[in-house]
Coordinates of C-alpha atoms in Angstrom, one line a residue:
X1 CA -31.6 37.0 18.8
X2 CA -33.1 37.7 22.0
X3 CA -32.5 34.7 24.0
X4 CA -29.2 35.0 25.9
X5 CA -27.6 32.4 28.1
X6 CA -28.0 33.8 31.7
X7 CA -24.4 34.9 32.4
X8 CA -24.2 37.3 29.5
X9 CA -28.1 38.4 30.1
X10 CA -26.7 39.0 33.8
X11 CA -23.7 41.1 32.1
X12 CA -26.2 42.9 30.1
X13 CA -28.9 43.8 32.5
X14 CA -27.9 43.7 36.1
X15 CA -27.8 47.0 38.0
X16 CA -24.8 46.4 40.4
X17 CA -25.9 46.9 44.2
X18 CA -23.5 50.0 44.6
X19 CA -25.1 51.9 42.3
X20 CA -25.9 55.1 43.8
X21 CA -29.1 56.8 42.0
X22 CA -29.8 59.5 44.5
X23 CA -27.7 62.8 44.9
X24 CA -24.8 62.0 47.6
X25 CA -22.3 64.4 49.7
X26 CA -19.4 64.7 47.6
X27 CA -17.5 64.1 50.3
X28 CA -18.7 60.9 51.5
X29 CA -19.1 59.6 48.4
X30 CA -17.2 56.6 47.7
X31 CA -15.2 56.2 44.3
X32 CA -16.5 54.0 42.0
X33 CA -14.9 50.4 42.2
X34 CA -12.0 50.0 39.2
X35 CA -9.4 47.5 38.6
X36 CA -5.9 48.3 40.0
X37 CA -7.0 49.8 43.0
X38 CA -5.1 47.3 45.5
X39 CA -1.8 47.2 43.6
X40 CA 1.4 47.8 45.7
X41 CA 4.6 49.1 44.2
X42 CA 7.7 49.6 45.4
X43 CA 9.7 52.4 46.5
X44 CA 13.1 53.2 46.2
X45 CA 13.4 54.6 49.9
X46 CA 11.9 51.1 50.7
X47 CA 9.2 49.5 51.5
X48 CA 5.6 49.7 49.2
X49 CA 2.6 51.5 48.8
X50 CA -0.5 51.3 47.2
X51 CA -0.4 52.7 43.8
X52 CA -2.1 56.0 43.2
X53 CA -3.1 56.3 39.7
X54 CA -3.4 59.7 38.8
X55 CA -3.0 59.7 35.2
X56 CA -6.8 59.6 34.0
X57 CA -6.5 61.6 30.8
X58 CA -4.4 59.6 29.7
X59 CA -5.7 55.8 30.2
X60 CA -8.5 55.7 33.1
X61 CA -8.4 51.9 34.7
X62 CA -11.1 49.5 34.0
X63 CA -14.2 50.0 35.9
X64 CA -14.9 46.7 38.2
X65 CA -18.4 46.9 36.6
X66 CA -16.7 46.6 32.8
X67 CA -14.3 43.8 33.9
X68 CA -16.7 41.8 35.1
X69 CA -19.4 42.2 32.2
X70 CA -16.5 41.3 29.7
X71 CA -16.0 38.3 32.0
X72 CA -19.2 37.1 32.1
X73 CA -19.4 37.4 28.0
X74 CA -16.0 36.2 26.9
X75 CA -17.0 32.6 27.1
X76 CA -19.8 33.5 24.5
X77 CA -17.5 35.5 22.1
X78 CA -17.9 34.7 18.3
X79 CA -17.5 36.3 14.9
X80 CA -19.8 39.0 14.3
X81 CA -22.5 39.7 11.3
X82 CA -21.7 36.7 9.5
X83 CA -22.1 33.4 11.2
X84 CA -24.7 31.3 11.4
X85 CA -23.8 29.6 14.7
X86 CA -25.4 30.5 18.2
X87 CA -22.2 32.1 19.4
X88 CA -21.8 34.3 16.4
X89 CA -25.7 35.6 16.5
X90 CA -25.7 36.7 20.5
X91 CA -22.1 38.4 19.8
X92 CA -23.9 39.9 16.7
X93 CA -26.6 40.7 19.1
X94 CA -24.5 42.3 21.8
X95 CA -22.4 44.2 19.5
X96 CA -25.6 45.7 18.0
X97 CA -26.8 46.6 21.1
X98 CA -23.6 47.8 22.5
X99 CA -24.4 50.8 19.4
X100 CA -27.6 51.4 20.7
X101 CA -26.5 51.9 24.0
X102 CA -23.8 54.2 22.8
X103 CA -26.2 56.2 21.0
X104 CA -28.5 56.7 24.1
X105 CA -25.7 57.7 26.6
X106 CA -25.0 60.6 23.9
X107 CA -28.1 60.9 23.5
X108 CA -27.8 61.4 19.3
X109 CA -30.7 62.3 17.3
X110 CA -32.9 59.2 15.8
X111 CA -31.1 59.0 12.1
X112 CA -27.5 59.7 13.6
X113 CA -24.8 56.8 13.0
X114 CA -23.0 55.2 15.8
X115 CA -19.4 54.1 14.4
X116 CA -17.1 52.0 16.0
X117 CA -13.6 52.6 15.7
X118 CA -10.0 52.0 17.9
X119 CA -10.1 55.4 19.4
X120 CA -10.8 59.3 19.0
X121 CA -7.8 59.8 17.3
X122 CA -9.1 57.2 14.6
X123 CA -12.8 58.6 14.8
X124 CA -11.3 62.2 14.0
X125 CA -9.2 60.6 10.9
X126 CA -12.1 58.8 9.9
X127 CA -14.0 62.1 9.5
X128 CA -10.9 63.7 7.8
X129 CA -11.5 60.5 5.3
X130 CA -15.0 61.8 4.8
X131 CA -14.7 65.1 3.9
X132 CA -16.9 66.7 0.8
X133 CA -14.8 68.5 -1.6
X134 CA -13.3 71.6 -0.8
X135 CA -14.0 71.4 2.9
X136 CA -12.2 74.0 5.6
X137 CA -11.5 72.8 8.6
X138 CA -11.2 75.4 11.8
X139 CA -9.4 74.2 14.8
X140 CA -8.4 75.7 17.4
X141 CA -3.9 75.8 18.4
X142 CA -5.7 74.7 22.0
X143 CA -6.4 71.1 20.5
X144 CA -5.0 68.0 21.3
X145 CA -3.1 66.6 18.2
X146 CA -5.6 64.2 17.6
X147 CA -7.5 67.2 16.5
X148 CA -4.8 69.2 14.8
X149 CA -3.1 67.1 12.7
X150 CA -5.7 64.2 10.5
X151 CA -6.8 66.7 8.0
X152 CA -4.7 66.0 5.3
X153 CA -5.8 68.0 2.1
X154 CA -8.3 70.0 3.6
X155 CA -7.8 73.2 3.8
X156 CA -6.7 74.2 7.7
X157 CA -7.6 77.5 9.5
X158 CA -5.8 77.0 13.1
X159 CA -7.0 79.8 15.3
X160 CA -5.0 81.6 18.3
X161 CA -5.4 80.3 21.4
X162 CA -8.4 81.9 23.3
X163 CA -8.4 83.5 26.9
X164 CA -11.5 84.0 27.9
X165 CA -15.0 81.5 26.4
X166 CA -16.5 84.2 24.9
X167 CA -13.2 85.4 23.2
X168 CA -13.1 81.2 21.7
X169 CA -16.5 82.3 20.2
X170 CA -15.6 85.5 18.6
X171 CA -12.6 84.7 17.3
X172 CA -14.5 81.5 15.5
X173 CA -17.6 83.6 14.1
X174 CA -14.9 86.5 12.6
X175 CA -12.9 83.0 11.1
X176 CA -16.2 81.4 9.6
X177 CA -17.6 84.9 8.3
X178 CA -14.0 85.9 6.0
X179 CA -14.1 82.4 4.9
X180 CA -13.5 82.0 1.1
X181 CA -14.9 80.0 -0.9
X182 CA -18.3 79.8 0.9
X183 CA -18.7 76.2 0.8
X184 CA -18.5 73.6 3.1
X185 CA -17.2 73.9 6.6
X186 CA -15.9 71.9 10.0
X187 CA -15.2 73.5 13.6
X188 CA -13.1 71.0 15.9
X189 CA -13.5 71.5 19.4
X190 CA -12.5 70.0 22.4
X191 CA -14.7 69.3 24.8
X192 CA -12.2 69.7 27.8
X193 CA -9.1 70.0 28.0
X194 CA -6.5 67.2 28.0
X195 CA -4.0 69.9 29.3
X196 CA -6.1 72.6 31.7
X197 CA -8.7 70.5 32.2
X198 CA -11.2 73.7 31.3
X199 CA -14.8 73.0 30.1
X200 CA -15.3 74.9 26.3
X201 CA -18.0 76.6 25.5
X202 CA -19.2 74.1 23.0
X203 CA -22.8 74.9 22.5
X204 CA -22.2 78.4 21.7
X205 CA -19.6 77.5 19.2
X206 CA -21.5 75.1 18.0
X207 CA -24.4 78.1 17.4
X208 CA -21.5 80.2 16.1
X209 CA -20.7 77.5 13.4
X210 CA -24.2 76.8 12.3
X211 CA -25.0 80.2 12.2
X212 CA -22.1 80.3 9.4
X213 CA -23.0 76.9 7.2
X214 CA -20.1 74.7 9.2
X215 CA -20.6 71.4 11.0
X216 CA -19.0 71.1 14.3
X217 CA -17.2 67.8 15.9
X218 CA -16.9 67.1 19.3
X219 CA -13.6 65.7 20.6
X220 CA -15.2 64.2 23.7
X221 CA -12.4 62.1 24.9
X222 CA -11.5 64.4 27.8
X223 CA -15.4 65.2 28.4
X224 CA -17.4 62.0 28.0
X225 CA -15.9 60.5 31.4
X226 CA -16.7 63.7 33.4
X227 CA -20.1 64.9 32.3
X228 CA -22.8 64.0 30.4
X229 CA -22.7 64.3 27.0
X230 CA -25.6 65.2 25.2
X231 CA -25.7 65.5 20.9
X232 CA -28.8 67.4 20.8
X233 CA -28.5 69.6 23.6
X234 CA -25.2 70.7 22.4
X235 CA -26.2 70.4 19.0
X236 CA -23.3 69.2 17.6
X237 CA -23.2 67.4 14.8
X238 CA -20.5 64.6 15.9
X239 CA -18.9 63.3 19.0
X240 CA -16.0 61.6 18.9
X241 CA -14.4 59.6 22.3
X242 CA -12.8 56.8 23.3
X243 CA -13.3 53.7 25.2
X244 CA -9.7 53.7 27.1
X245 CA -10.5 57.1 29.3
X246 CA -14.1 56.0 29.7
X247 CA -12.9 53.3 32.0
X248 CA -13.0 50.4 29.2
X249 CA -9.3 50.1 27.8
X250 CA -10.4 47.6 25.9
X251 CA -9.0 49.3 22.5
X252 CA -12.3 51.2 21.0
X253 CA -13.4 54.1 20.1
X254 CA -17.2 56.0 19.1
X255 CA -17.9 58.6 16.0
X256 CA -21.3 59.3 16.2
X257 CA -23.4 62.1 13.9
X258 CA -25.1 62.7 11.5
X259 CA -24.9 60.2 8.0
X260 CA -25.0 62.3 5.3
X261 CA -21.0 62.9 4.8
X262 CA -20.4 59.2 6.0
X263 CA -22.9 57.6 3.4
X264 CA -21.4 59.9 0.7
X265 CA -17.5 58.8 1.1
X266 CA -15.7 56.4 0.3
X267 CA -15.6 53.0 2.9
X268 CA -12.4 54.6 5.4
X269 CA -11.2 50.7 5.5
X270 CA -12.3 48.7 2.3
X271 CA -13.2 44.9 2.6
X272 CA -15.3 42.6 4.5
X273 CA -18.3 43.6 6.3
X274 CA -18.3 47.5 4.7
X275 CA -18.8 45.8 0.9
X276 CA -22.8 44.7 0.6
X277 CA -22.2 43.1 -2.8
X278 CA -19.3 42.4 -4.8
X279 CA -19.2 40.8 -8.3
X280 CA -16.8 40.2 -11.1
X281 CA -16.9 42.6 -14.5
X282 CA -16.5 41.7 -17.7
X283 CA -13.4 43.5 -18.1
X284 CA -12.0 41.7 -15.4
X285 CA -12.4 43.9 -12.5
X286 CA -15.0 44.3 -9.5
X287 CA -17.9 45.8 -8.9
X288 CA -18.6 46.8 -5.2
X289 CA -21.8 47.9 -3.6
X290 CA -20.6 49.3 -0.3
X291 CA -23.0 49.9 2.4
X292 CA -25.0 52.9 3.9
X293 CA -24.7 51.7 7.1
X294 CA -22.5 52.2 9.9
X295 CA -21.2 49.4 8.7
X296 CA -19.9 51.3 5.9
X297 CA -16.9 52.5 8.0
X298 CA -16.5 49.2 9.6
X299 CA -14.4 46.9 7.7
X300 CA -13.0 43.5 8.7
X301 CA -13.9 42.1 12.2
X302 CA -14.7 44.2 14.5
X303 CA -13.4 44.8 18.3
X304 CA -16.6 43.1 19.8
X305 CA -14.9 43.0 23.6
X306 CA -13.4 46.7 23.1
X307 CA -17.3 47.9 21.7
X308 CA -19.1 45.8 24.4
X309 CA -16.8 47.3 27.0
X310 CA -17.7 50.8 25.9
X311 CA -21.2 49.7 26.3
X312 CA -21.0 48.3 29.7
X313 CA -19.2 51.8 31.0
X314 CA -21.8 53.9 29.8
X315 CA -24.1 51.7 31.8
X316 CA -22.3 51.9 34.7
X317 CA -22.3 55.4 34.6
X318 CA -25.2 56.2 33.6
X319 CA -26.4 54.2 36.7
X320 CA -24.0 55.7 39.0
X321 CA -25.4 59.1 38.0
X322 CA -23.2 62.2 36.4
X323 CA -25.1 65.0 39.0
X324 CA -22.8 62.4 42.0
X325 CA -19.9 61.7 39.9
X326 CA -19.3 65.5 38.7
X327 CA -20.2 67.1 42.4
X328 CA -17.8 64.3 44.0
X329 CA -15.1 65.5 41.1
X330 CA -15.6 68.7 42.0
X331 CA -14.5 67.6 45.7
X332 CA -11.4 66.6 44.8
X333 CA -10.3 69.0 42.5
X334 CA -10.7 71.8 45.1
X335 CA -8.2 69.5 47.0
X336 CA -5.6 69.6 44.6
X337 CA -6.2 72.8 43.1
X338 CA -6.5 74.3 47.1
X339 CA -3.1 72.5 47.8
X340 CA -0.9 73.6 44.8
X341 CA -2.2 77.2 45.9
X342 CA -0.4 76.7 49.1
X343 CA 2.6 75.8 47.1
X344 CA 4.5 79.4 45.8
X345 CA 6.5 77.6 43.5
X346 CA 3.7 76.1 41.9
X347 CA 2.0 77.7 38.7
X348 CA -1.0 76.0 37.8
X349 CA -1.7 76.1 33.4
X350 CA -4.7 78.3 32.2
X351 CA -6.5 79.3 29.6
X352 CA -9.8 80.5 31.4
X353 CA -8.5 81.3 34.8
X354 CA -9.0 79.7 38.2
X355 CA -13.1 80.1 38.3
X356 CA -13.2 78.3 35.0
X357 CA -15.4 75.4 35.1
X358 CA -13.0 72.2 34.2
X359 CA -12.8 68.7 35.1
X360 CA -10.6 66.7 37.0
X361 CA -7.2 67.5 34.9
X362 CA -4.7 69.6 36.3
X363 CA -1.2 70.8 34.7
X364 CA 1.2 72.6 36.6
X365 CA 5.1 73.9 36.6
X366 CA 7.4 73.7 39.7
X367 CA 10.2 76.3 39.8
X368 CA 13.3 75.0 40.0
X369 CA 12.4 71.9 38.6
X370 CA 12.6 69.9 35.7
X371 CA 9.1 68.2 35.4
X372 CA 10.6 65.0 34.4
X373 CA 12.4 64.9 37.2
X374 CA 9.5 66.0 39.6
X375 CA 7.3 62.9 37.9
X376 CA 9.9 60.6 38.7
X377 CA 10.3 61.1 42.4
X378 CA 6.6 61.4 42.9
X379 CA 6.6 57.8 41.1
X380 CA 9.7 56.2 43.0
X381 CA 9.5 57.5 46.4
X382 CA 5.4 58.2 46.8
X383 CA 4.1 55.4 44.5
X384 CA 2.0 58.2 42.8
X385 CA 1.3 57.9 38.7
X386 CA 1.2 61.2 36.9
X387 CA 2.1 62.6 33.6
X388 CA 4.9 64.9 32.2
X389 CA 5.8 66.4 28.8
X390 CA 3.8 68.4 26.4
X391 CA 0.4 66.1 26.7
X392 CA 0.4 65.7 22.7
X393 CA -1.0 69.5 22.8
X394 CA 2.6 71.2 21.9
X395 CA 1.0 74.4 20.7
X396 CA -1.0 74.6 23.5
X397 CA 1.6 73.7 26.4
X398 CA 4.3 76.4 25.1
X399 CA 1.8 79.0 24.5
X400 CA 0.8 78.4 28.3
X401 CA 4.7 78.2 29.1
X402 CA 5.9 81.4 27.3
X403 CA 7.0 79.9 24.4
X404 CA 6.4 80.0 20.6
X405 CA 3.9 78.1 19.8
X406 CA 5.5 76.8 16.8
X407 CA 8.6 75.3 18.4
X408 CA 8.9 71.5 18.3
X409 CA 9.5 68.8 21.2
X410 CA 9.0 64.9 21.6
X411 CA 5.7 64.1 23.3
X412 CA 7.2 63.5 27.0
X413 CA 10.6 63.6 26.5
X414 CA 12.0 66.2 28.6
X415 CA 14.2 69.2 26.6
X416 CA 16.7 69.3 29.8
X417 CA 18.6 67.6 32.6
X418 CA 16.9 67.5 36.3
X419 CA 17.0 70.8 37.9
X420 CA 17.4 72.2 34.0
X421 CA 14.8 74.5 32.9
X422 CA 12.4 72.8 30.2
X423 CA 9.4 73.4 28.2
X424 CA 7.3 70.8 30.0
X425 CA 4.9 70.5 32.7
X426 CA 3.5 68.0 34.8
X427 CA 0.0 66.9 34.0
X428 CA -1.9 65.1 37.3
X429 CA -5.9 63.8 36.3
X430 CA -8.2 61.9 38.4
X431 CA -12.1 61.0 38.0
X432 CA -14.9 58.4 39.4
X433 CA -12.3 56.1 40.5
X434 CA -10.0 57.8 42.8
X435 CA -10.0 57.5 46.1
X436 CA -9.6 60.8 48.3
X437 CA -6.4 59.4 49.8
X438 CA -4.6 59.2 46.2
X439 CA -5.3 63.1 46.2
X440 CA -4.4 63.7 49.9
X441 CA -0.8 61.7 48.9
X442 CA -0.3 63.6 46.1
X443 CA -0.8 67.0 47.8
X444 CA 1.4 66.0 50.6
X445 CA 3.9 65.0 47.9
X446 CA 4.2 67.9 45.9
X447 CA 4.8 70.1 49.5
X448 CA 7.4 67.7 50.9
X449 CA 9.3 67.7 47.6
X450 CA 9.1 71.3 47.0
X451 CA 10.2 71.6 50.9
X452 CA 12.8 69.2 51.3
X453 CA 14.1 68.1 47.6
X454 CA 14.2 64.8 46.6
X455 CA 15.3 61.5 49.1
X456 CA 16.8 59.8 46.0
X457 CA 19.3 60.3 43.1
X458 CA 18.0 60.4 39.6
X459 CA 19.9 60.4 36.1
X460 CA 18.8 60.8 32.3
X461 CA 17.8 57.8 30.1
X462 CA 16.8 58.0 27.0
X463 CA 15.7 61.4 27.3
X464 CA 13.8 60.7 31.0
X465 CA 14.8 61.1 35.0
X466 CA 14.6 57.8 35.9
X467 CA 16.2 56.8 40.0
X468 CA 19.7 56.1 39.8
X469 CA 20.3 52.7 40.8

């Protein structure tokens, strides 16, 4: 279809009147709008504040833009590929075109497959799914577990943790030349990290890998909301990401690469919508004819708010323009970065060192305390959001602690008491929505309670500091 009622063609096409196009001063640049931004919470010295959400790798909020484009379609929402009503063909429509749209803001090659799924970690697992025979997989120790763990029979080569980019390359063109059998190949690689927030060299060891036989895939959850991402430039030959940290939490997620693999596996879900034909045997069983399609990989009704949402937030920043958005990120991770350093008992996590490019994801240790505890009371008594634990990067977060990068731990659950040593860290991450007064609060935070201690009581609950009431 291409007649669309006018709210949803509004949704679709309308450039919002804040869109800024031209390069800006970082630091005058105004934060894109997102949902959330005038919520109060309280505090347990009394009193509220406005909430400062500072946990962007893990779920960035909804950009205004997205809300409002979901909005304006919801009323329109139908069942998508096969119905014949009106409804069902413009959702049909939109959802098509929401995989077009995806495909241009990652700018993949003409035959490369956009494939919707719930989020990287599925993407990555439907890959694993896909797999030709006697595939090795190398991955990096530095990956987030999404990466580490969905590759199930395949056999695994997890490299040491590199400290220097050109080290990461080395170490991945000595693993893929002593490969045995020669045969087919992946490379995983983060983007950025979820934990150090460091860019990776990703076009060089995506040259490395090529140069070798092996395919590459991008985990671009931590990347895609920070920089452009480009398929051909980096000449990968998949990019994974997913909606909920490109400021559409809507419950989606992107594979997109090349078809070859895809059209040769199995259907990752089987039933309606992957099977093209399906007819009874004489022996009593089925025949399927699956498609070659996207589609393929798609089974049963798809997410049509979670994909158009994806959509709508590579429009919006596409529009808003990465060259603004990365030099106003840059801004305000020299404020927290310049802050911490005036904190001694601060240690800021690397892998590259401090002039290591990296977006706006910082994790950090506090001596003399426990980084649940330090969470808490910069949740209860500044209204501040961040993130403790191990990040669902284990390997990575003890080998950046000291530890053995083998050891075990529960995803955020903290190993001691408050004021206990523990293998965790405090993770703090920010991008196109944050205002520079959430950073400012933070900074202040961190020196007060490093200064003064905490204004509050806190105890252990099931395994977290939580303010004792």
């Amino acid at each position: 279809m291409s007649t669309y009622p006018n709210a949803v063609a509004t949704a679709v096409a309308t450039v919002t009147a804040d869109t800024v196009t031209a390069p800006v001063d970082p630091a005058c640049a105004e934060p894109l709008p997102v949902l959330g931004r005038d919520v109060t919470v309280p505090l347990v010295t009394g009193g509220e504040v406005t909430y400062a959400a500072l946990d962007y790798a893990a779920s960035a909020p909804a950009l205004q833009r997205v809300w409002d484009d979901v909005a304006a379609y919801a009323p329109y929402y139908g069942s998508v590929h096969r119905g014949a009503g009106y409804l069902s063909q413009l959702s049909t429509d939109l959802f098509e075109q929401s995989r077009a749209t995806v495909a241009e803001f990652l700018d993949c090659r003409p035959a490369d497959q956009v494939v919707f799924t719930r989020s990287t970690t599925d993407s990555l697992n439907l890959l694993a799914a896909v797999l030709p025979a006697g595939c090795q997989v190398f991955v990096f120790e530095t990956e987030h577990h999404a990466s580490l763990l969905p590759w199930g029979d395949a056999q695994v080569t997890y490299l040491n943790a590199p400290r220097t980019p050109a080290q990461a390359v080395a170490t991945l063109e000595r693993a893929l030349a002593d490969r045995e059998p020669y045969g087919p190949a992946l490379v995983c690689v983060t983007g950025a990290s979820n934990v150090t927030g460091e860019l990776w060299p990703v076009k060089e060891l995506a040259a490395a890998a090529h140069a070798h036989g092996a395919r590459v895939v991008l985990d671009a959850a931590q990347l895609a909301p920070h920089h452009a991402v480009s398929v051909q430039e980096l000449d990968v030959d998949w990019v994974a990401f997913s909606g909920h940290k490109l400021y559409a939490p809507f419950g989606s997620g992107v594979l997109a690469g090349r078809a070859d693999w895809l059209r040769q596996a199995q259907p990752y879900l089987a039933g309606g919508g992957a099977s093209r034909k399906v007819a009874r045997r004489e022996d009593g069983g089925v025949d399927v004819e699956w498609h070659t399609t996207a589609a393929r990989h798609e089974a049963g009704s798809p997410n049509v708010i979670g994909v158009y949402s994806i959509a709508s937030a590579c429009r919006a920043l596409d529009e808003a323009g990465f060259e603004n958005l990365v030099a106003r990120e840059r801004h305000l991770i020299a404020k927290v970065r310049g802050g911490l350093a005036q904190v001694p008992a601060v240690r800021i996590l690397s892998l590259f060192g401090d002039d290591a490019p990296r977006v706006g994801v910082i994790s950090f240790v506090v001596d003399g305390w426990n980084s649940s505890h330090f969470a808490a009371a910069l949740s209860a008594e500044y209204g501040i959001g961040v993130r403790d634990g191990l990040f669902c990067a284990h390997p990575l977060v003890r080998t950046l602690l000291g530890s053995e990068p083998q050891a075990q731990g529960e995803c955020g659950a903290p190993e001691a008491a408050p004021g206990e040593r523990s293998l965790n860290a405090i993770r703090v991450s920010f991008g196109a929505g944050t205002p520079d007064e959430h950073v400012d609060r933070f900074v202040r935070a961190v020196q007060e309670l490093v200064a003064d201690g905490a204004k509050w009581q806190y105890r252990t609950e099931e395994g977290r500091c939580v303010p004792a009431v």
